[in-house]
XYZ file of C-alpha atoms in Angstrom:
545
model
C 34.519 -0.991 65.153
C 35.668 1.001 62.018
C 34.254 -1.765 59.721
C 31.071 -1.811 60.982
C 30.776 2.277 61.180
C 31.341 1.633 57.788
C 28.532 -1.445 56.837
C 26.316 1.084 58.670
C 27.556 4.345 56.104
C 27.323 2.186 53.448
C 23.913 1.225 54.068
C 22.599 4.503 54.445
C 23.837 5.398 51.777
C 22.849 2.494 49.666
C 19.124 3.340 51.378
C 19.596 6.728 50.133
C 20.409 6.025 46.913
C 17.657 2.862 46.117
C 14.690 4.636 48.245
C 13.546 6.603 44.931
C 14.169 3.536 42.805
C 11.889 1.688 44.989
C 9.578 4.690 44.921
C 9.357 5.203 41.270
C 9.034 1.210 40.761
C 5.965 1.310 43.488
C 4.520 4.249 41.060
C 4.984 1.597 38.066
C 3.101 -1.180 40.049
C 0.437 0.954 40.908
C -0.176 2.567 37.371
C 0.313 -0.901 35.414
C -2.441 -2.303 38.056
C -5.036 0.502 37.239
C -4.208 -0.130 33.633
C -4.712 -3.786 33.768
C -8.238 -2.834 36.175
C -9.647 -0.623 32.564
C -8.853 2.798 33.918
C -7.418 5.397 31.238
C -4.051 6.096 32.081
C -1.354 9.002 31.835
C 2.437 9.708 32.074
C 3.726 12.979 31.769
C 0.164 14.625 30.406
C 0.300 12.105 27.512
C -2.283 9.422 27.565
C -0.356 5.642 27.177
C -1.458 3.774 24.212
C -0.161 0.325 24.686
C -2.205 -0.153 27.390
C -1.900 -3.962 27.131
C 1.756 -4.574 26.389
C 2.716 -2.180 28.383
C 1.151 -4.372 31.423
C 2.854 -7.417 30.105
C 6.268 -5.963 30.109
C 6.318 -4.283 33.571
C 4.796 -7.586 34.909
C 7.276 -9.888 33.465
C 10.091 -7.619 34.997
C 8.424 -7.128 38.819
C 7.602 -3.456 37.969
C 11.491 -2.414 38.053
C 12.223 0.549 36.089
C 13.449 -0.204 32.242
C 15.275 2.787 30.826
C 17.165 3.522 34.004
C 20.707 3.624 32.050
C 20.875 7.192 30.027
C 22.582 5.958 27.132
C 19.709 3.973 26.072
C 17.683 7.002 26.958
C 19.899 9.069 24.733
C 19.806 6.473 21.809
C 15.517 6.183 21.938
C 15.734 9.965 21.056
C 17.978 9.836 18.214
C 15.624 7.175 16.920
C 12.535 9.455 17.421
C 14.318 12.153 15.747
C 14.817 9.555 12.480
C 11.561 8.192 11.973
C 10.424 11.416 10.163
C 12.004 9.591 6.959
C 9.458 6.418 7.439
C 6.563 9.545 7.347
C 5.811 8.736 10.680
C 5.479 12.017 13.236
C 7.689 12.083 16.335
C 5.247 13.831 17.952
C 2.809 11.061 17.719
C 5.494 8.830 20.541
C 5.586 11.595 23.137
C 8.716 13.104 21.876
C 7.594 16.392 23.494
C 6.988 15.171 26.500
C 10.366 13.052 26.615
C 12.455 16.091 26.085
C 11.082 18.112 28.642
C 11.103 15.211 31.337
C 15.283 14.745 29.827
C 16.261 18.574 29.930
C 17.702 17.660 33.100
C 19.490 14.835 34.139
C 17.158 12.144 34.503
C 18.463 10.278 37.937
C 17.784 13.828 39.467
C 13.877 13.264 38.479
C 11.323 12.868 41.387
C 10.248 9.221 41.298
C 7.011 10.221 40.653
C 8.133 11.592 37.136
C 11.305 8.982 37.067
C 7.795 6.499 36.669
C 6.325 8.806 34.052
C 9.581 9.004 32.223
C 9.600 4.916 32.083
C 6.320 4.562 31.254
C 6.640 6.863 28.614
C 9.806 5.334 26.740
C 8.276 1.953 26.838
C 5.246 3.588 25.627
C 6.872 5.051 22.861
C 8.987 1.971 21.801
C 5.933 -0.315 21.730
C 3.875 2.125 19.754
C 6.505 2.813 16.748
C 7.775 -0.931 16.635
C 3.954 -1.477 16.214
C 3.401 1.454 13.599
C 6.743 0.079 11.443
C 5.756 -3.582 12.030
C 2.152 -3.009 10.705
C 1.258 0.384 10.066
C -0.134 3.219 11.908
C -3.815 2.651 10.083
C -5.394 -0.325 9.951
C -6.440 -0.094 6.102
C -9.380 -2.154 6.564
C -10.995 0.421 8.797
C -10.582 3.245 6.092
C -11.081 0.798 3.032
C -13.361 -2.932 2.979
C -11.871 -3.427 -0.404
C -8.023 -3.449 1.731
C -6.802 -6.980 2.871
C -3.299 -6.389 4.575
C -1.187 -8.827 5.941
C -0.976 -9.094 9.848
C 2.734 -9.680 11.625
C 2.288 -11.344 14.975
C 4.970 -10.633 16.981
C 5.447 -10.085 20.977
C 6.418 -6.739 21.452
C 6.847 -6.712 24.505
C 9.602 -9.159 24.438
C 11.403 -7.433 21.963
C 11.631 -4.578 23.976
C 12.863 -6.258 26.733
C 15.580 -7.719 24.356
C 16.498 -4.604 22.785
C 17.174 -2.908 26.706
C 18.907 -6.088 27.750
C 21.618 -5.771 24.365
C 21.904 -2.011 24.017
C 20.250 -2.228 20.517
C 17.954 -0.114 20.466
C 18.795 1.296 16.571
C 19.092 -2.003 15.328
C 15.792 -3.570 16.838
C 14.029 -0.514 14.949
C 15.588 -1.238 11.783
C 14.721 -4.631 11.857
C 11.273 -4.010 12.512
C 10.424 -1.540 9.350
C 10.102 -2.951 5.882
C 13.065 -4.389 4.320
C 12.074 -4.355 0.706
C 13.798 -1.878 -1.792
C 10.688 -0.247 -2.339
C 9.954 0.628 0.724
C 13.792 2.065 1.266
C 13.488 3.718 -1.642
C 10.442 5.702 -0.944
C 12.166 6.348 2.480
C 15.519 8.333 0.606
C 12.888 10.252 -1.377
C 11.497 11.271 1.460
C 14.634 13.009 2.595
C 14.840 14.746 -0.740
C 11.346 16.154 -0.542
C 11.329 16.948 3.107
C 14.221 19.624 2.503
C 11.529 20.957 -0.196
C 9.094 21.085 1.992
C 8.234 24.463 3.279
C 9.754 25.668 -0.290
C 7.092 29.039 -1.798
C 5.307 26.849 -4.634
C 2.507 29.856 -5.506
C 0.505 27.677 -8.515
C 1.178 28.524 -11.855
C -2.029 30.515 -13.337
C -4.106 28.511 -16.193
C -3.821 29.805 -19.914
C -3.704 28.417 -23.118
C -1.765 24.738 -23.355
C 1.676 25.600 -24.221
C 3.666 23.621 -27.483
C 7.568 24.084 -28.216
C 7.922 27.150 -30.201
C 5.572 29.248 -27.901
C 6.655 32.191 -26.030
C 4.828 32.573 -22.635
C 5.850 34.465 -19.402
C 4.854 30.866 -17.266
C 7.448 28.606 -18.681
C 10.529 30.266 -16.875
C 8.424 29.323 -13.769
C 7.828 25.902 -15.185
C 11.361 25.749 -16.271
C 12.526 26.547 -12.919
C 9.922 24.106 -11.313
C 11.313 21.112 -13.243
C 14.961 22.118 -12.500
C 13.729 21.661 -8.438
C 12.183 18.516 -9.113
C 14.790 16.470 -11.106
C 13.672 16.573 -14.218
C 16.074 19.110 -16.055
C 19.382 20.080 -15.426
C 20.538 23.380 -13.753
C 21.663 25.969 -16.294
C 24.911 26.668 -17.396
C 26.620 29.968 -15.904
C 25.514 32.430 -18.112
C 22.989 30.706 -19.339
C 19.917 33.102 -20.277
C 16.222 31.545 -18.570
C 14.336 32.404 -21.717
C 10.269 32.581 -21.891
C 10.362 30.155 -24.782
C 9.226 27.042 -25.264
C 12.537 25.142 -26.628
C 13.810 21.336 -27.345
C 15.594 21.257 -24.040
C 12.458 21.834 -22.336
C 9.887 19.727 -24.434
C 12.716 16.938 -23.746
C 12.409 17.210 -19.849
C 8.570 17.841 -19.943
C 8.359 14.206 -21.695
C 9.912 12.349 -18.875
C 7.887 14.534 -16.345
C 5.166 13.722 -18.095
C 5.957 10.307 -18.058
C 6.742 9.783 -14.077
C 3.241 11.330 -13.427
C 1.333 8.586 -15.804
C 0.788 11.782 -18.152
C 0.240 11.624 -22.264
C 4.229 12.162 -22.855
C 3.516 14.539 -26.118
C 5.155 17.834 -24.701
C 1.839 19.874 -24.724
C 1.534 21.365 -21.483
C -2.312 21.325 -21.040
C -4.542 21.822 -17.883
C -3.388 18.180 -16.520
C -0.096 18.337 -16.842
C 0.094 22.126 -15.112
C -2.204 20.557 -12.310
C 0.880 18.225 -11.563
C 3.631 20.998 -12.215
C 1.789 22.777 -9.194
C 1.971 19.567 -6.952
C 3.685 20.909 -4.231
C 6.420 19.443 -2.340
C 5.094 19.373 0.729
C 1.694 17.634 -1.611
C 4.268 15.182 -2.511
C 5.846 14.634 0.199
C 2.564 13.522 1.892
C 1.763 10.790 -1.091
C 5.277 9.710 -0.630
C 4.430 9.169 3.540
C 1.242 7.532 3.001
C 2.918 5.032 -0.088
C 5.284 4.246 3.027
C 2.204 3.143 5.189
C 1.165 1.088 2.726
C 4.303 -0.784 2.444
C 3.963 -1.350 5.837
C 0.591 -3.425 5.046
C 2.812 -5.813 3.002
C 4.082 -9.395 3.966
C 7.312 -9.744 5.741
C 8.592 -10.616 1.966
C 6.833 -10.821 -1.492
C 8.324 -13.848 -2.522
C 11.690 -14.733 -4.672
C 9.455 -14.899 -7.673
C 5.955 -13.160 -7.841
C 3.499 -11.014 -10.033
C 2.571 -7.425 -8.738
C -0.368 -5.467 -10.160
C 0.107 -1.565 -9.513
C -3.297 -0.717 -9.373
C -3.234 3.086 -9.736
C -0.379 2.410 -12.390
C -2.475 0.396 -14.693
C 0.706 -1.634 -14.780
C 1.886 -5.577 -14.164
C 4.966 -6.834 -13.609
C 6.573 -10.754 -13.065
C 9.589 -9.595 -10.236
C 12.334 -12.492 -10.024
C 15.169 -12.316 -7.530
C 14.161 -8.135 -7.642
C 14.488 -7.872 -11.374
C 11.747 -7.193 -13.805
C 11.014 -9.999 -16.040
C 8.003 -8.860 -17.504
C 5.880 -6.042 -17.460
C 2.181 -5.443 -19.557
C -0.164 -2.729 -19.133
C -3.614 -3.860 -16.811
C -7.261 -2.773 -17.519
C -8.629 -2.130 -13.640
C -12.411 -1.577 -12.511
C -14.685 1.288 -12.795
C -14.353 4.177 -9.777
C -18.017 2.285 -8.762
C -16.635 -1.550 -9.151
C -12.639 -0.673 -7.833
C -10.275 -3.570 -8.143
C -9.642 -4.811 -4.345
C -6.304 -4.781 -2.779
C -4.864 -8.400 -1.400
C -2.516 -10.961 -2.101
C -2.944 -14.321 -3.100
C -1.439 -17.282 -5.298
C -1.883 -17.846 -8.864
C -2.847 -21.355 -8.551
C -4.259 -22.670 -12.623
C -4.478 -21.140 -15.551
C -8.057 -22.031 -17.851
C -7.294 -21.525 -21.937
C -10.731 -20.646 -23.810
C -12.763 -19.871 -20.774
C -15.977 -19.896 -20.637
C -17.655 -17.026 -18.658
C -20.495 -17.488 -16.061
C -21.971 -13.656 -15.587
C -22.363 -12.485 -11.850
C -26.171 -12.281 -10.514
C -25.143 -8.895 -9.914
C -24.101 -7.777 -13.566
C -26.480 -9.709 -15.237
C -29.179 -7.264 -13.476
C -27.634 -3.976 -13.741
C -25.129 -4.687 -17.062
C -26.446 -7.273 -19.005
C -30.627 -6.688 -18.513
C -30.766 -3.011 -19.875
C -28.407 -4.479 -23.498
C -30.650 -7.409 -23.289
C -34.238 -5.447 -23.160
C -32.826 -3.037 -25.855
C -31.889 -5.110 -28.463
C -33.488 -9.073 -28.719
C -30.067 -10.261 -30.444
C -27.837 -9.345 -27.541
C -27.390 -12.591 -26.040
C -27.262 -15.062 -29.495
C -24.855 -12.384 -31.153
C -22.158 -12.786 -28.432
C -22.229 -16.247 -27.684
C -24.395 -16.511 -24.379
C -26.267 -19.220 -23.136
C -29.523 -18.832 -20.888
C -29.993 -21.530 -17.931
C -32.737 -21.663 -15.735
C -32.653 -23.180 -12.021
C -29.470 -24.702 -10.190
C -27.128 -28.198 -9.957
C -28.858 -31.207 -11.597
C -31.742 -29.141 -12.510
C -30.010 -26.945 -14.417
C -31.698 -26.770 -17.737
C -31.100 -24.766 -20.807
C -33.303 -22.336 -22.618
C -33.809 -20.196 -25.625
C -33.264 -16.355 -24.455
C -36.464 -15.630 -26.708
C -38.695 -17.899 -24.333
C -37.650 -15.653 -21.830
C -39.514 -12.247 -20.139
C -36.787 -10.277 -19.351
C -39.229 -7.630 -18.098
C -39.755 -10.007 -14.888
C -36.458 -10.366 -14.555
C -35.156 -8.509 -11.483
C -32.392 -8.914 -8.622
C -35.261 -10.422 -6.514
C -36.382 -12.847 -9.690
C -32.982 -13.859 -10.910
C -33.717 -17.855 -11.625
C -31.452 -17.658 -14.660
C -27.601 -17.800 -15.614
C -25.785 -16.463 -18.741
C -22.583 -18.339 -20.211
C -20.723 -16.803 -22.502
C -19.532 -19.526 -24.591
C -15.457 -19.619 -25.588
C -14.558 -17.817 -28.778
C -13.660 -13.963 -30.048
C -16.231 -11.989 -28.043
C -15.844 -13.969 -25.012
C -15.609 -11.171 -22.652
C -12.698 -13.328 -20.510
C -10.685 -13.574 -24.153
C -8.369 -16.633 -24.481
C -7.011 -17.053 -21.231
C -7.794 -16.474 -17.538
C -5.301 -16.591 -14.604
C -6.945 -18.208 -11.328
C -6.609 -17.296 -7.070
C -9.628 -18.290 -6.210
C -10.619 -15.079 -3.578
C -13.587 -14.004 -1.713
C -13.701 -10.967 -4.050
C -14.013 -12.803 -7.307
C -11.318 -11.464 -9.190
C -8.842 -12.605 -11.036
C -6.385 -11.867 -14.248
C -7.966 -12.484 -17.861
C -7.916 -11.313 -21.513
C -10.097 -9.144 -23.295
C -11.709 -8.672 -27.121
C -11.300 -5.102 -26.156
C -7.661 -4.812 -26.688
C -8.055 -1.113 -28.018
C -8.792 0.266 -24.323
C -4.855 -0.657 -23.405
C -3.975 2.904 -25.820
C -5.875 4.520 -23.148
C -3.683 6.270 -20.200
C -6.297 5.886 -17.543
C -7.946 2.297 -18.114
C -10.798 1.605 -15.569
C -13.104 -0.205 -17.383
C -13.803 -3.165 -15.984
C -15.766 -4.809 -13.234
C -13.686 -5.051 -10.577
C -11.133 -7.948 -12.491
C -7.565 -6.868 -14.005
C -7.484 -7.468 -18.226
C -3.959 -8.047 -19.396
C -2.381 -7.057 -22.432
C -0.547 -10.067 -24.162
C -1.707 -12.449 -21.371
C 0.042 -15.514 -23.694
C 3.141 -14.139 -22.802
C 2.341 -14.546 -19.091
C 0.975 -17.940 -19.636
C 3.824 -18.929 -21.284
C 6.270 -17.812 -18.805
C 3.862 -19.408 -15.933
C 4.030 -22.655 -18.336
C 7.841 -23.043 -18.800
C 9.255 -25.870 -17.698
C 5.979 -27.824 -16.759
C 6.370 -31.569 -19.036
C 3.556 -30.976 -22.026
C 3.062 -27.249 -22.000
C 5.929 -26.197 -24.795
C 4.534 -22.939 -26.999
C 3.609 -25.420 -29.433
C 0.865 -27.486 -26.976
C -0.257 -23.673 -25.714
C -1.684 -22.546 -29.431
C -2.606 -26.235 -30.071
C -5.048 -25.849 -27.496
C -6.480 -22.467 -28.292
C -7.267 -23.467 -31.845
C -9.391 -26.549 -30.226
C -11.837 -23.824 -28.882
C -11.958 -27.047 -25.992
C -11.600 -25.501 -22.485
C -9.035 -26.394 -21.076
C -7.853 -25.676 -17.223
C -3.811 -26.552 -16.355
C -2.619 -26.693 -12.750
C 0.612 -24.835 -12.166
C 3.132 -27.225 -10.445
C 4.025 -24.031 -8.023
C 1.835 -21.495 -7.138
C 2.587 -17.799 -8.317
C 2.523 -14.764 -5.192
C 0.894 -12.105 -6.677
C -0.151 -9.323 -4.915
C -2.618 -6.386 -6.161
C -1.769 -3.297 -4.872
C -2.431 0.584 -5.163
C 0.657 2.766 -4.858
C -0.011 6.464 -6.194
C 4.021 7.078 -5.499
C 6.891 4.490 -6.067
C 10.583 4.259 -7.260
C 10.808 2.482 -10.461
C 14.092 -0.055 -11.530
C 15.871 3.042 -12.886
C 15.474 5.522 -8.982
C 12.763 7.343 -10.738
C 10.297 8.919 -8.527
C 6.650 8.236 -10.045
C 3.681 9.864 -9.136
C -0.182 8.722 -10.171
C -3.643 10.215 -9.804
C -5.614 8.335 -7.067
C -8.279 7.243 -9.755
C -10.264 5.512 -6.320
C -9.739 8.267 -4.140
C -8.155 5.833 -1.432
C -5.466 8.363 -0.380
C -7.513 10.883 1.651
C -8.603 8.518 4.142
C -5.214 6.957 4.623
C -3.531 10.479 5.024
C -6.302 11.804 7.599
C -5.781 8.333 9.649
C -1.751 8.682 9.155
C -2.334 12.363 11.196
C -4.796 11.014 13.213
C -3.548 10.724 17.158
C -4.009 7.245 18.129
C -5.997 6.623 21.046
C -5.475 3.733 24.466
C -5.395 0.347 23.725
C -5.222 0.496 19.492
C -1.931 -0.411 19.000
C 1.149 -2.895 19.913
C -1.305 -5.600 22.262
């Protein structure tokens, strides 16, 4: 009798106990069904984003509750409270909402809200292993010019994984981008973010400052580059003079140089316009650098080329070391380099150079119609019509006055030689955007700081030295074959025997080799779009299907 009074009390109580588990996992059915039927959906007074992985994952568990144990619900917030560093906003994975449904303890919840609290967890999991996997912006909503690589991965699985071991932490730090650059950016983050709400009232204009000059701005300068890193704190004692000394003309040098600046000491109107960058200004450009990491392939390759767009700069990378590094020429503001990645797949020596329709009308007509010797003096040849009917003919028989982007029956060819406009050598990934890496007769442009000048396609500086170093080790290609071949005039196109990874891209904030933060001008203007998408809520259904 006394064992079965106490089946029946345990029963009760085991009723008791599971009735608002099976309550709350009804609510979960019910919700994940109207999601799955197209209707918006809320938890908590948030709207759920993943609308589609989130139906997936409560399916392929029978709509029991997930986050049910509270250390994993304890461990999810300590992760929210970290992701600041990766520039992403807490806020922006119901944080808010999570700590007022956990103020109390959460088995005490109704089930109604025990369902919103569940919903809401695997809400926010989904959407920041999304946002780290791939970004929060999809760059090629904000930019055409912006291929980024996609990472297909089930989500939804993952979190399942991650609730099944515990690892919560782990799963998230496998999920952001591995890459020292990206980790980098992510420590100077930290540094800036304790700057952040620091008084930074701009320094007023005046007259460009030169060592030897007394002014009452440089002890706020002075104290300005002692905040950012770039000279030491004063000695005790030491007097903060209004003069412009060694010490300071030494430190103003490297700022200059970690902002892409003319290092020559002056402190002019651009330089001061960078002085009064604030942190929380930098802070932002380091956040939205971040994003674009995120954009990135899983990995850039043991060996590969990277073009820093904004930087004007190349560099070979092998095993993370840099093995070479040139100056770039980039296009115009109106013709902007495009940002992908591809494979360096032949090198041509002495190209020839077959003009775009395009800049043939609104480049080369207006030189042509001005001056009559345009087109013999640098080497072009005219054809007229297409494939076997291709037919060459002299640029004088021609009326370029008819000639228009709607009567275009003509090519120019810019034969190999000194003013070939593609110089001695051109580096080939054959890409939708018709770019690729080449030389230039206009080698004086690379003393320029800022160097868009070109159509869209990256010039190199000393682009033998790159061909050499692509060349090395293929049988026939010594130094010796490389400048035989130039002299020949003869073009000449050589297969690599494996395919370089480059990757053009457009970072306005980076760590270099040596942990120096460095800062560019967004010579595009790409950075305002990424930073109003990056604070941007996200609405249902845009992320983490």
């Amino acid at each position: 009798m006394f064992e079965g009074f106490t089946r029946c009390v345990l029963a009760v109580l085991m009723a008791v106990v599971l009735a608002p588990q099976c309550v709350a996992s009804e609510q979960l059915r019910e919700r994940i069904e109207a999601l799955q039927a197209g209707y918006a959906a809320a938890a908590g007074g948030e709207p759920l984003i993943a609308t589609r992985a989130l139906g997936d994952f409560y399916e392929a568990r029978g709509y029991t509750r997930a986050w049910i144990r509270p250390e994993l619900q304890d461990a999810w917030m300590n992760v929210l409270e970290g992701i600041a560093s990766d520039g992403l906003a807490p806020r922006d994975y119901h944080a808010e909402a999570l700590a007022r449904l956990l103020e109390d303890d959460g088995a005490s919840l109704a089930p109604e809200s025990q369902a919103d609290l569940d919903l809401l967890l695997s809400d926010s999991f989904l959407l920041l292993a999304s946002h780290l996997l791939d970004g929060k912006v999809n760059p090629e909503t904000a930019d055409p010019e912006w291929k980024a690589d996609r990472h297909e991965r089930e989500l939804y699985k993952m979190l399942a994984q991650a609730l099944d071991s515990g690892n919560l932490v782990a799963t998230v730090d496998a999920l952001r981008p591995s890459q020292g650059g990206y980790l980098a950016l992510r420590s100077a983050h930290s540094r800036l973010a304790a700057m952040a709400n620091m008084a930074w009232p701009p320094i007023p204009d005046g007259p460009s400052l030169r060592v030897g000059d007394s002014d009452e701005r440089l002890s706020a300068i002075r104290q300005r580059l002692r905040l950012l890193g770039d000279l030491d704190a004063p000695e005790a004692g030491e007097p903060v003079a209004d003069n412009y000394d060694a010490l300071l003309e030494s430190a103003m040098k490297s700022f200059q140089r970690r902002h892409g600046l003319e290092d020559d000491g002056i402190i002019g109107p651009a330089t001061l316009a960078m002085v009064n960058l604030t942190p929380a200004q930098r802070l932002e450009m380091v956040d939205l650098n971040m994003e674009r990491w995120r954009w990135l392939p899983d990995t850039l390759g043991p060996r590969y080329i990277l073009v820093n767009i904004a930087a004007f700069e190349l560099e070979v990378v092998q095993d993370g070391q840099v093995v070479l590094e040139k100056p770039v020429i980039v296009g115009q503001p109106y013709r902007r380099t495009p940002v992908f990645s591809d494979q360096i797949r032949y090198l041509v020596f002495n190209p020839t150079w077959t003009v775009p329709a395009k800049l043939i009308v609104q480049d080369k007509l207006p030189q042509i119609l001005q001056d009559p010797g345009y087109l013999e003096r640098l080497g072009f040849q005219v054809y007229q019509g297409w494939g076997t009917d291709r037919r060459r003919v002299a640029p004088a028989g021609v009326d370029w006055t008819r000639v228009s982007a709607r009567n275009l029956p003509y090519q120019l060819v810019q034969a190999p030689g000194p003013q070939n406009a593609l110089g001695q050598v051109k580096f080939m990934f054959p890409n939708k955007y018709d770019v690729y890496l080449h030389d230039t007769p206009s080698r004086e442009l690379f003393a320029k700081k800022a160097r868009t000048f070109s159509s869209g396609c990256i010039r190199l500086k000393d682009p033998l030295e790159l061909a050499e170093l692509l060349l090395k080790g293929k049988a026939g290609w010594d130094d010796a074959r490389i400048r035989s071949v130039l002299a020949s005039r003869a073009t000449t196109t050589v297969l690599l025997d494996h395919p370089m990874p480059i990757h053009l891209q457009y970072w306005t904030a980076w760590v270099d080799g040596s942990g120096t933060l460095q800062f560019r001008s967004d010579v595009y203007g790409r950075d305002p779009a990424v930073l109003a998408a990056l604070h941007k809520a996200r609405t249902p259904g845009t992320a983490a299907q």
